[in-house]
């Protein structure tokens, strides 16, 4: 049964763990798609600044199915487990952007570092791979997992052979550059 729900991004990622199933394509967004998403974020920011009010921006749908293990308990928290069947490219990019924000905040004052820690707790619930906010289906090289855990990428996209890995590494670099410019 379909059960449409409407969330702002923060509500979408709270108390949930996402997995991209094997039947979905690997990360395929290139610079154009990522630029469009980042441009939308800038437009919303300036519109809010100009109007001095919060502005909602529809970023399209994310379609999920409950995972075969519907919930995971970590400490005192319970997380709904969902397989992403549509919207995985956008969600992956937004999660990379969140980690880039965390990385930038870590360079700031004490309050900024607390914000970074809160973001990191959203992204990584535990050290094991079962409790990462987003598990991708084709991350055999663990580039995304490593970035979410450590905030670093240790390889250049020119040194990898798979297109999906190149796209992920380029997404990380572009999101980091976007946050550092902003």
PDB file of N, CA and C in Angstrom, residues 65-165:
ATOM      1  N   UNK A  65      10.822   1.838   0.117  1.00  0.00           N
ATOM      2  CA  UNK A  65      10.131   0.636   0.573  1.00  0.00           C
ATOM      3  C   UNK A  65      10.724   0.250   1.911  1.00  0.00           C
ATOM      4  N   UNK A  66       9.896  -0.307   2.779  1.00  0.00           N
ATOM      5  CA  UNK A  66      10.458  -0.785   4.037  1.00  0.00           C
ATOM      6  C   UNK A  66      11.436  -1.908   3.755  1.00  0.00           C
ATOM      7  N   UNK A  67      12.542  -1.863   4.431  1.00  0.00           N
ATOM      8  CA  UNK A  67      13.604  -2.854   4.344  1.00  0.00           C
ATOM      9  C   UNK A  67      13.086  -4.153   4.954  1.00  0.00           C
ATOM     10  N   UNK A  68      13.691  -5.290   4.597  1.00  0.00           N
ATOM     11  CA  UNK A  68      13.235  -6.566   5.171  1.00  0.00           C
ATOM     12  C   UNK A  68      13.347  -6.587   6.704  1.00  0.00           C
ATOM     13  N   UNK A  69      14.290  -5.837   7.242  1.00  0.00           N
ATOM     14  CA  UNK A  69      14.360  -5.629   8.692  1.00  0.00           C
ATOM     15  C   UNK A  69      13.835  -4.220   8.908  1.00  0.00           C
ATOM     16  N   UNK A  70      12.552  -4.069   9.287  1.00  0.00           N
ATOM     17  CA  UNK A  70      11.941  -2.737   9.275  1.00  0.00           C
ATOM     18  C   UNK A  70      12.526  -1.730  10.259  1.00  0.00           C
ATOM     19  N   UNK A  71      13.087  -2.196  11.384  1.00  0.00           N
ATOM     20  CA  UNK A  71      13.623  -1.254  12.375  1.00  0.00           C
ATOM     21  C   UNK A  71      14.909  -1.805  12.980  1.00  0.00           C
ATOM     22  N   UNK A  72      15.806  -0.899  13.308  1.00  0.00           N
ATOM     23  CA  UNK A  72      17.042  -1.243  14.018  1.00  0.00           C
ATOM     24  C   UNK A  72      17.083  -0.388  15.279  1.00  0.00           C
ATOM     25  N   UNK A  73      17.397  -1.011  16.399  1.00  0.00           N
ATOM     26  CA  UNK A  73      17.533  -0.282  17.659  1.00  0.00           C
ATOM     27  C   UNK A  73      19.015  -0.070  17.936  1.00  0.00           C
ATOM     28  N   UNK A  74      19.370   1.187  18.199  1.00  0.00           N
ATOM     29  CA  UNK A  74      20.746   1.550  18.539  1.00  0.00           C
ATOM     30  C   UNK A  74      20.669   2.370  19.815  1.00  0.00           C
ATOM     31  N   UNK A  75      21.193   1.828  20.878  1.00  0.00           N
ATOM     32  CA  UNK A  75      21.067   2.487  22.175  1.00  0.00           C
ATOM     33  C   UNK A  75      19.599   2.605  22.522  1.00  0.00           C
ATOM     34  N   UNK A  76      19.161   3.807  22.812  1.00  0.00           N
ATOM     35  CA  UNK A  76      17.758   4.035  23.160  1.00  0.00           C
ATOM     36  C   UNK A  76      16.929   4.466  21.959  1.00  0.00           C
ATOM     37  N   UNK A  77      17.553   4.521  20.775  1.00  0.00           N
ATOM     38  CA  UNK A  77      16.858   5.018  19.591  1.00  0.00           C
ATOM     39  C   UNK A  77      16.498   3.885  18.641  1.00  0.00           C
ATOM     40  N   UNK A  78      15.369   4.056  17.984  1.00  0.00           N
ATOM     41  CA  UNK A  78      14.926   3.090  16.989  1.00  0.00           C
ATOM     42  C   UNK A  78      14.881   3.784  15.631  1.00  0.00           C
ATOM     43  N   UNK A  79      15.419   3.113  14.607  1.00  0.00           N
ATOM     44  CA  UNK A  79      15.521   3.682  13.277  1.00  0.00           C
ATOM     45  C   UNK A  79      14.755   2.835  12.278  1.00  0.00           C
ATOM     46  N   UNK A  80      13.929   3.508  11.479  1.00  0.00           N
ATOM     47  CA  UNK A  80      13.204   2.848  10.400  1.00  0.00           C
ATOM     48  C   UNK A  80      14.190   2.604   9.261  1.00  0.00           C
ATOM     49  N   UNK A  81      14.175   1.407   8.688  1.00  0.00           N
ATOM     50  CA  UNK A  81      15.085   1.055   7.602  1.00  0.00           C
ATOM     51  C   UNK A  81      14.316   1.042   6.286  1.00  0.00           C
ATOM     52  N   UNK A  82      14.791   1.828   5.328  1.00  0.00           N
ATOM     53  CA  UNK A  82      14.080   1.981   4.062  1.00  0.00           C
ATOM     54  C   UNK A  82      15.007   1.752   2.877  1.00  0.00           C
ATOM     55  N   UNK A  83      14.472   1.073   1.857  1.00  0.00           N
ATOM     56  CA  UNK A  83      15.173   0.934   0.581  1.00  0.00           C
ATOM     57  C   UNK A  83      14.702   2.062  -0.330  1.00  0.00           C
ATOM     58  N   UNK A  84      15.629   2.784  -0.921  1.00  0.00           N
ATOM     59  CA  UNK A  84      15.291   3.901  -1.806  1.00  0.00           C
ATOM     60  C   UNK A  84      15.114   3.351  -3.222  1.00  0.00           C
ATOM     61  N   UNK A  85      13.942   3.570  -3.782  1.00  0.00           N
ATOM     62  CA  UNK A  85      13.706   3.123  -5.156  1.00  0.00           C
ATOM     63  C   UNK A  85      13.592   4.293  -6.129  1.00  0.00           C
ATOM     64  N   UNK A  86      13.504   5.492  -5.634  1.00  0.00           N
ATOM     65  CA  UNK A  86      13.559   6.676  -6.480  1.00  0.00           C
ATOM     66  C   UNK A  86      14.054   7.848  -5.641  1.00  0.00           C
ATOM     67  N   UNK A  87      14.975   8.610  -6.205  1.00  0.00           N
ATOM     68  CA  UNK A  87      15.524   9.767  -5.500  1.00  0.00           C
ATOM     69  C   UNK A  87      16.895   9.503  -4.908  1.00  0.00           C
ATOM     70  N   UNK A  88      17.482   8.343  -5.234  1.00  0.00           N
ATOM     71  CA  UNK A  88      18.759   7.993  -4.605  1.00  0.00           C
ATOM     72  C   UNK A  88      19.903   8.913  -5.017  1.00  0.00           C
ATOM     73  N   UNK A  89      19.868   9.431  -6.254  1.00  0.00           N
ATOM     74  CA  UNK A  89      20.947  10.319  -6.696  1.00  0.00           C
ATOM     75  C   UNK A  89      20.920  11.620  -5.886  1.00  0.00           C
ATOM     76  N   UNK A  90      19.731  12.183  -5.751  1.00  0.00           N
ATOM     77  CA  UNK A  90      19.551  13.438  -5.012  1.00  0.00           C
ATOM     78  C   UNK A  90      19.884  13.242  -3.534  1.00  0.00           C
ATOM     79  N   UNK A  91      19.352  12.167  -2.954  1.00  0.00           N
ATOM     80  CA  UNK A  91      19.599  11.915  -1.534  1.00  0.00           C
ATOM     81  C   UNK A  91      21.087  11.690  -1.264  1.00  0.00           C
ATOM     82  N   UNK A  92      21.741  10.944  -2.124  1.00  0.00           N
ATOM     83  CA  UNK A  92      23.185  10.715  -1.967  1.00  0.00           C
ATOM     84  C   UNK A  92      23.934  12.050  -2.002  1.00  0.00           C
ATOM     85  N   UNK A  93      23.588  12.898  -2.955  1.00  0.00           N
ATOM     86  CA  UNK A  93      24.267  14.192  -3.079  1.00  0.00           C
ATOM     87  C   UNK A  93      24.010  15.070  -1.862  1.00  0.00           C
ATOM     88  N   UNK A  94      22.789  15.080  -1.366  1.00  0.00           N
ATOM     89  CA  UNK A  94      22.471  15.886  -0.179  1.00  0.00           C
ATOM     90  C   UNK A  94      23.208  15.366   1.058  1.00  0.00           C
ATOM     91  N   UNK A  95      23.364  14.069   1.162  1.00  0.00           N
ATOM     92  CA  UNK A  95      24.090  13.505   2.304  1.00  0.00           C
ATOM     93  C   UNK A  95      25.583  13.841   2.200  1.00  0.00           C
ATOM     94  N   UNK A  96      26.132  13.805   0.999  1.00  0.00           N
ATOM     95  CA  UNK A  96      27.523  14.247   0.804  1.00  0.00           C
ATOM     96  C   UNK A  96      27.650  15.717   1.195  1.00  0.00           C
ATOM     97  N   UNK A  97      26.669  16.513   0.822  1.00  0.00           N
ATOM     98  CA  UNK A  97      26.669  17.936   1.171  1.00  0.00           C
ATOM     99  C   UNK A  97      26.635  18.127   2.690  1.00  0.00           C
ATOM    100  N   UNK A  98      25.838  17.315   3.374  1.00  0.00           N
ATOM    101  CA  UNK A  98      25.795  17.398   4.848  1.00  0.00           C
ATOM    102  C   UNK A  98      27.163  17.126   5.461  1.00  0.00           C
ATOM    103  N   UNK A  99      27.843  16.096   4.964  1.00  0.00           N
ATOM    104  CA  UNK A  99      29.174  15.795   5.503  1.00  0.00           C
ATOM    105  C   UNK A  99      30.148  16.931   5.191  1.00  0.00           C
ATOM    106  N   UNK A 100      29.987  17.556   4.039  1.00  0.00           N
ATOM    107  CA  UNK A 100      30.837  18.705   3.680  1.00  0.00           C
ATOM    108  C   UNK A 100      30.581  19.872   4.625  1.00  0.00           C
ATOM    109  N   UNK A 101      29.327  20.074   5.001  1.00  0.00           N
ATOM    110  CA  UNK A 101      28.990  21.117   5.978  1.00  0.00           C
ATOM    111  C   UNK A 101      29.638  20.797   7.315  1.00  0.00           C
ATOM    112  N   UNK A 102      29.539  19.542   7.727  1.00  0.00           N
ATOM    113  CA  UNK A 102      30.165  19.121   8.983  1.00  0.00           C
ATOM    114  C   UNK A 102      31.670  19.389   8.961  1.00  0.00           C
ATOM    115  N   UNK A 103      32.307  19.034   7.861  1.00  0.00           N
ATOM    116  CA  UNK A 103      33.757  19.271   7.738  1.00  0.00           C
ATOM    117  C   UNK A 103      34.093  20.747   7.899  1.00  0.00           C
ATOM    118  N   UNK A 104      33.299  21.613   7.279  1.00  0.00           N
ATOM    119  CA  UNK A 104      33.556  23.057   7.372  1.00  0.00           C
ATOM    120  C   UNK A 104      33.317  23.563   8.795  1.00  0.00           C
ATOM    121  N   UNK A 105      32.255  23.081   9.429  1.00  0.00           N
ATOM    122  CA  UNK A 105      31.941  23.528  10.793  1.00  0.00           C
ATOM    123  C   UNK A 105      33.013  23.107  11.795  1.00  0.00           C
ATOM    124  N   UNK A 106      33.662  21.999  11.558  1.00  0.00           N
ATOM    125  CA  UNK A 106      34.718  21.516  12.467  1.00  0.00           C
ATOM    126  C   UNK A 106      35.884  22.494  12.566  1.00  0.00           C
ATOM    127  N   UNK A 107      36.017  23.359  11.589  1.00  0.00           N
ATOM    128  CA  UNK A 107      37.104  24.347  11.577  1.00  0.00           C
ATOM    129  C   UNK A 107      36.737  25.607  12.352  1.00  0.00           C
ATOM    130  N   UNK A 108      35.490  25.681  12.836  1.00  0.00           N
ATOM    131  CA  UNK A 108      35.003  26.894  13.473  1.00  0.00           C
ATOM    132  C   UNK A 108      35.148  26.888  14.983  1.00  0.00           C
ATOM    133  N   UNK A 109      34.325  27.712  15.620  1.00  0.00           N
ATOM    134  CA  UNK A 109      34.360  27.852  17.069  1.00  0.00           C
ATOM    135  C   UNK A 109      33.674  26.657  17.751  1.00  0.00           C
ATOM    136  N   UNK A 110      33.576  26.724  19.066  1.00  0.00           N
ATOM    137  CA  UNK A 110      33.021  25.611  19.844  1.00  0.00           C
ATOM    138  C   UNK A 110      31.585  25.272  19.418  1.00  0.00           C
ATOM    139  N   UNK A 111      30.766  26.304  19.204  1.00  0.00           N
ATOM    140  CA  UNK A 111      29.381  26.058  18.796  1.00  0.00           C
ATOM    141  C   UNK A 111      29.326  25.399  17.416  1.00  0.00           C
ATOM    142  N   UNK A 112      30.169  25.839  16.494  1.00  0.00           N
ATOM    143  CA  UNK A 112      30.225  25.230  15.168  1.00  0.00           C
ATOM    144  C   UNK A 112      30.614  23.759  15.278  1.00  0.00           C
ATOM    145  N   UNK A 113      31.566  23.466  16.140  1.00  0.00           N
ATOM    146  CA  UNK A 113      32.000  22.076  16.318  1.00  0.00           C
ATOM    147  C   UNK A 113      30.880  21.211  16.894  1.00  0.00           C
ATOM    148  N   UNK A 114      30.043  21.792  17.751  1.00  0.00           N
ATOM    149  CA  UNK A 114      28.875  21.062  18.274  1.00  0.00           C
ATOM    150  C   UNK A 114      27.870  20.765  17.163  1.00  0.00           C
ATOM    151  N   UNK A 115      27.665  21.737  16.266  1.00  0.00           N
ATOM    152  CA  UNK A 115      26.787  21.513  15.112  1.00  0.00           C
ATOM    153  C   UNK A 115      27.354  20.391  14.229  1.00  0.00           C
ATOM    154  N   UNK A 116      28.660  20.416  14.030  1.00  0.00           N
ATOM    155  CA  UNK A 116      29.300  19.369  13.220  1.00  0.00           C
ATOM    156  C   UNK A 116      29.083  18.000  13.851  1.00  0.00           C
ATOM    157  N   UNK A 117      29.214  17.940  15.153  1.00  0.00           N
ATOM    158  CA  UNK A 117      29.010  16.664  15.855  1.00  0.00           C
ATOM    159  C   UNK A 117      27.567  16.174  15.689  1.00  0.00           C
ATOM    160  N   UNK A 118      26.606  17.083  15.749  1.00  0.00           N
ATOM    161  CA  UNK A 118      25.196  16.711  15.577  1.00  0.00           C
ATOM    162  C   UNK A 118      24.948  16.179  14.156  1.00  0.00           C
ATOM    163  N   UNK A 119      25.560  16.803  13.166  1.00  0.00           N
ATOM    164  CA  UNK A 119      25.421  16.315  11.789  1.00  0.00           C
ATOM    165  C   UNK A 119      26.039  14.929  11.670  1.00  0.00           C
ATOM    166  N   UNK A 120      27.220  14.763  12.255  1.00  0.00           N
ATOM    167  CA  UNK A 120      27.884  13.461  12.183  1.00  0.00           C
ATOM    168  C   UNK A 120      27.054  12.363  12.842  1.00  0.00           C
ATOM    169  N   UNK A 121      26.353  12.697  13.906  1.00  0.00           N
ATOM    170  CA  UNK A 121      25.486  11.711  14.554  1.00  0.00           C
ATOM    171  C   UNK A 121      24.289  11.344  13.671  1.00  0.00           C
ATOM    172  N   UNK A 122      23.870  12.258  12.819  1.00  0.00           N
ATOM    173  CA  UNK A 122      22.835  11.920  11.832  1.00  0.00           C
ATOM    174  C   UNK A 122      23.376  10.958  10.780  1.00  0.00           C
ATOM    175  N   UNK A 123      24.614  11.174  10.377  1.00  0.00           N
ATOM    176  CA  UNK A 123      25.200  10.402   9.287  1.00  0.00           C
ATOM    177  C   UNK A 123      25.687   9.030   9.714  1.00  0.00           C
ATOM    178  N   UNK A 124      26.270   8.942  10.886  1.00  0.00           N
ATOM    179  CA  UNK A 124      26.825   7.681  11.383  1.00  0.00           C
ATOM    180  C   UNK A 124      26.266   7.433  12.770  1.00  0.00           C
ATOM    181  N   UNK A 125      25.436   6.423  12.881  1.00  0.00           N
ATOM    182  CA  UNK A 125      24.814   6.111  14.172  1.00  0.00           C
ATOM    183  C   UNK A 125      25.746   5.273  15.039  1.00  0.00           C
ATOM    184  N   UNK A 126      26.514   4.415  14.390  1.00  0.00           N
ATOM    185  CA  UNK A 126      27.497   3.567  15.048  1.00  0.00           C
ATOM    186  C   UNK A 126      28.662   3.389  14.094  1.00  0.00           C
ATOM    187  N   UNK A 127      29.707   2.789  14.572  1.00  0.00           N
ATOM    188  CA  UNK A 127      30.881   2.593  13.733  1.00  0.00           C
ATOM    189  C   UNK A 127      30.673   1.509  12.676  1.00  0.00           C
ATOM    190  N   UNK A 128      29.766   0.560  12.919  1.00  0.00           N
ATOM    191  CA  UNK A 128      29.581  -0.505  11.930  1.00  0.00           C
ATOM    192  C   UNK A 128      28.813   0.004  10.721  1.00  0.00           C
ATOM    193  N   UNK A 129      28.893  -0.711   9.634  1.00  0.00           N
ATOM    194  CA  UNK A 129      28.280  -0.258   8.385  1.00  0.00           C
ATOM    195  C   UNK A 129      26.765  -0.388   8.380  1.00  0.00           C
ATOM    196  N   UNK A 130      26.180  -1.066   9.328  1.00  0.00           N
ATOM    197  CA  UNK A 130      24.729  -1.210   9.395  1.00  0.00           C
ATOM    198  C   UNK A 130      24.055   0.090   9.813  1.00  0.00           C
ATOM    199  N   UNK A 131      24.768   0.970  10.433  1.00  0.00           N
ATOM    200  CA  UNK A 131      24.139   2.154  11.014  1.00  0.00           C
ATOM    201  C   UNK A 131      24.619   3.450  10.379  1.00  0.00           C
ATOM    202  N   UNK A 132      24.882   3.398   9.089  1.00  0.00           N
ATOM    203  CA  UNK A 132      25.216   4.594   8.337  1.00  0.00           C
ATOM    204  C   UNK A 132      23.916   5.106   7.732  1.00  0.00           C
ATOM    205  N   UNK A 133      23.707   6.412   7.745  1.00  0.00           N
ATOM    206  CA  UNK A 133      22.457   6.978   7.239  1.00  0.00           C
ATOM    207  C   UNK A 133      22.132   6.472   5.839  1.00  0.00           C
ATOM    208  N   UNK A 134      23.139   6.360   4.976  1.00  0.00           N
ATOM    209  CA  UNK A 134      22.906   5.901   3.613  1.00  0.00           C
ATOM    210  C   UNK A 134      23.921   4.834   3.242  1.00  0.00           C
ATOM    211  N   UNK A 135      23.423   3.666   2.895  1.00  0.00           N
ATOM    212  CA  UNK A 135      24.273   2.600   2.367  1.00  0.00           C
ATOM    213  C   UNK A 135      24.008   2.509   0.875  1.00  0.00           C
ATOM    214  N   UNK A 136      25.052   2.646   0.088  1.00  0.00           N
ATOM    215  CA  UNK A 136      24.859   2.574  -1.354  1.00  0.00           C
ATOM    216  C   UNK A 136      25.081   1.151  -1.840  1.00  0.00           C
ATOM    217  N   UNK A 137      24.530   0.855  -2.989  1.00  0.00           N
ATOM    218  CA  UNK A 137      24.561  -0.494  -3.525  1.00  0.00           C
ATOM    219  C   UNK A 137      25.844  -0.835  -4.264  1.00  0.00           C
ATOM    220  N   UNK A 138      26.582   0.137  -4.681  1.00  0.00           N
ATOM    221  CA  UNK A 138      27.765  -0.120  -5.502  1.00  0.00           C
ATOM    222  C   UNK A 138      29.012   0.532  -4.906  1.00  0.00           C
ATOM    223  N   UNK A 139      29.088   0.624  -3.588  1.00  0.00           N
ATOM    224  CA  UNK A 139      30.227   1.276  -2.934  1.00  0.00           C
ATOM    225  C   UNK A 139      31.243   0.232  -2.480  1.00  0.00           C
ATOM    226  N   UNK A 140      31.575  -0.690  -3.389  1.00  0.00           N
ATOM    227  CA  UNK A 140      32.537  -1.737  -3.050  1.00  0.00           C
ATOM    228  C   UNK A 140      33.900  -1.153  -2.674  1.00  0.00           C
ATOM    229  N   UNK A 141      34.225  -0.028  -3.262  1.00  0.00           N
ATOM    230  CA  UNK A 141      35.499   0.626  -2.956  1.00  0.00           C
ATOM    231  C   UNK A 141      35.413   1.445  -1.673  1.00  0.00           C
ATOM    232  N   UNK A 142      34.201   1.607  -1.143  1.00  0.00           N
ATOM    233  CA  UNK A 142      33.934   2.242   0.140  1.00  0.00           C
ATOM    234  C   UNK A 142      34.293   3.727   0.167  1.00  0.00           C
ATOM    235  N   UNK A 143      34.267   4.377  -0.974  1.00  0.00           N
ATOM    236  CA  UNK A 143      34.592   5.795  -1.015  1.00  0.00           C
ATOM    237  C   UNK A 143      33.578   6.625  -0.237  1.00  0.00           C
ATOM    238  N   UNK A 144      32.297   6.362  -0.457  1.00  0.00           N
ATOM    239  CA  UNK A 144      31.269   7.130   0.249  1.00  0.00           C
ATOM    240  C   UNK A 144      31.273   6.802   1.739  1.00  0.00           C
ATOM    241  N   UNK A 145      31.330   5.538   2.070  1.00  0.00           N
ATOM    242  CA  UNK A 145      31.353   5.128   3.484  1.00  0.00           C
ATOM    243  C   UNK A 145      32.535   5.756   4.214  1.00  0.00           C
ATOM    244  N   UNK A 146      33.702   5.715   3.595  1.00  0.00           N
ATOM    245  CA  UNK A 146      34.898   6.312   4.196  1.00  0.00           C
ATOM    246  C   UNK A 146      34.714   7.809   4.385  1.00  0.00           C
ATOM    247  N   UNK A 147      34.167   8.479   3.384  1.00  0.00           N
ATOM    248  CA  UNK A 147      33.958   9.926   3.491  1.00  0.00           C
ATOM    249  C   UNK A 147      32.983  10.247   4.621  1.00  0.00           C
ATOM    250  N   UNK A 148      31.883   9.503   4.719  1.00  0.00           N
ATOM    251  CA  UNK A 148      30.912   9.774   5.779  1.00  0.00           C
ATOM    252  C   UNK A 148      31.509   9.512   7.161  1.00  0.00           C
ATOM    253  N   UNK A 149      32.361   8.506   7.269  1.00  0.00           N
ATOM    254  CA  UNK A 149      32.964   8.180   8.568  1.00  0.00           C
ATOM    255  C   UNK A 149      34.112   9.116   8.942  1.00  0.00           C
ATOM    256  N   UNK A 150      34.959   9.464   7.961  1.00  0.00           N
ATOM    257  CA  UNK A 150      36.192  10.198   8.289  1.00  0.00           C
ATOM    258  C   UNK A 150      36.183  11.648   7.808  1.00  0.00           C
ATOM    259  N   UNK A 151      35.311  11.968   6.856  1.00  0.00           N
ATOM    260  CA  UNK A 151      35.312  13.305   6.288  1.00  0.00           C
ATOM    261  C   UNK A 151      36.396  13.510   5.253  1.00  0.00           C
ATOM    262  N   UNK A 152      37.036  12.415   4.843  1.00  0.00           N
ATOM    263  CA  UNK A 152      38.146  12.524   3.883  1.00  0.00           C
ATOM    264  C   UNK A 152      37.922  11.577   2.709  1.00  0.00           C
ATOM    265  N   UNK A 153      38.474  11.957   1.605  1.00  0.00           N
ATOM    266  CA  UNK A 153      38.534  11.088   0.440  1.00  0.00           C
ATOM    267  C   UNK A 153      40.008  10.955   0.096  1.00  0.00           C
ATOM    268  N   UNK A 154      40.470   9.742  -0.061  1.00  0.00           N
ATOM    269  CA  UNK A 154      41.911   9.517  -0.176  1.00  0.00           C
ATOM    270  C   UNK A 154      42.369   9.181  -1.585  1.00  0.00           C
ATOM    271  N   UNK A 155      41.494   9.342  -2.556  1.00  0.00           N
ATOM    272  CA  UNK A 155      41.857   8.997  -3.926  1.00  0.00           C
ATOM    273  C   UNK A 155      41.306  10.082  -4.856  1.00  0.00           C
ATOM    274  N   UNK A 156      41.955  10.277  -5.970  1.00  0.00           N
ATOM    275  CA  UNK A 156      41.490  11.231  -6.974  1.00  0.00           C
ATOM    276  C   UNK A 156      40.650  10.479  -7.998  1.00  0.00           C
ATOM    277  N   UNK A 157      39.633  11.128  -8.526  1.00  0.00           N
ATOM    278  CA  UNK A 157      38.736  10.463  -9.480  1.00  0.00           C
ATOM    279  C   UNK A 157      39.471   9.971 -10.724  1.00  0.00           C
ATOM    280  N   UNK A 158      40.583  10.577 -11.039  1.00  0.00           N
ATOM    281  CA  UNK A 158      41.366  10.134 -12.202  1.00  0.00           C
ATOM    282  C   UNK A 158      42.002   8.772 -11.967  1.00  0.00           C
ATOM    283  N   UNK A 159      42.126   8.369 -10.701  1.00  0.00           N
ATOM    284  CA  UNK A 159      42.789   7.109 -10.368  1.00  0.00           C
ATOM    285  C   UNK A 159      41.826   5.957 -10.120  1.00  0.00           C
ATOM    286  N   UNK A 160      40.560   6.130 -10.464  1.00  0.00           N
ATOM    287  CA  UNK A 160      39.595   5.037 -10.305  1.00  0.00           C
ATOM    288  C   UNK A 160      39.027   4.680 -11.673  1.00  0.00           C
ATOM    289  N   UNK A 161      38.599   3.440 -11.812  1.00  0.00           N
ATOM    290  CA  UNK A 161      38.152   2.984 -13.128  1.00  0.00           C
ATOM    291  C   UNK A 161      36.636   3.030 -13.300  1.00  0.00           C
ATOM    292  N   UNK A 162      35.872   2.846 -12.248  1.00  0.00           N
ATOM    293  CA  UNK A 162      34.415   2.803 -12.375  1.00  0.00           C
ATOM    294  C   UNK A 162      33.837   4.213 -12.454  1.00  0.00           C
ATOM    295  N   UNK A 163      32.897   4.388 -13.378  1.00  0.00           N
ATOM    296  CA  UNK A 163      32.252   5.684 -13.556  1.00  0.00           C
ATOM    297  C   UNK A 163      31.529   6.115 -12.286  1.00  0.00           C
ATOM    298  N   UNK A 164      30.833   5.187 -11.631  1.00  0.00           N
ATOM    299  CA  UNK A 164      30.096   5.530 -10.405  1.00  0.00           C
ATOM    300  C   UNK A 164      31.052   6.033  -9.327  1.00  0.00           C
ATOM    301  N   UNK A 165      32.203   5.403  -9.195  1.00  0.00           N
ATOM    302  CA  UNK A 165      33.196   5.848  -8.206  1.00  0.00           C
ATOM    303  C   UNK A 165      33.715   7.246  -8.557  1.00  0.00           C
TER     304      UNK A 165
END
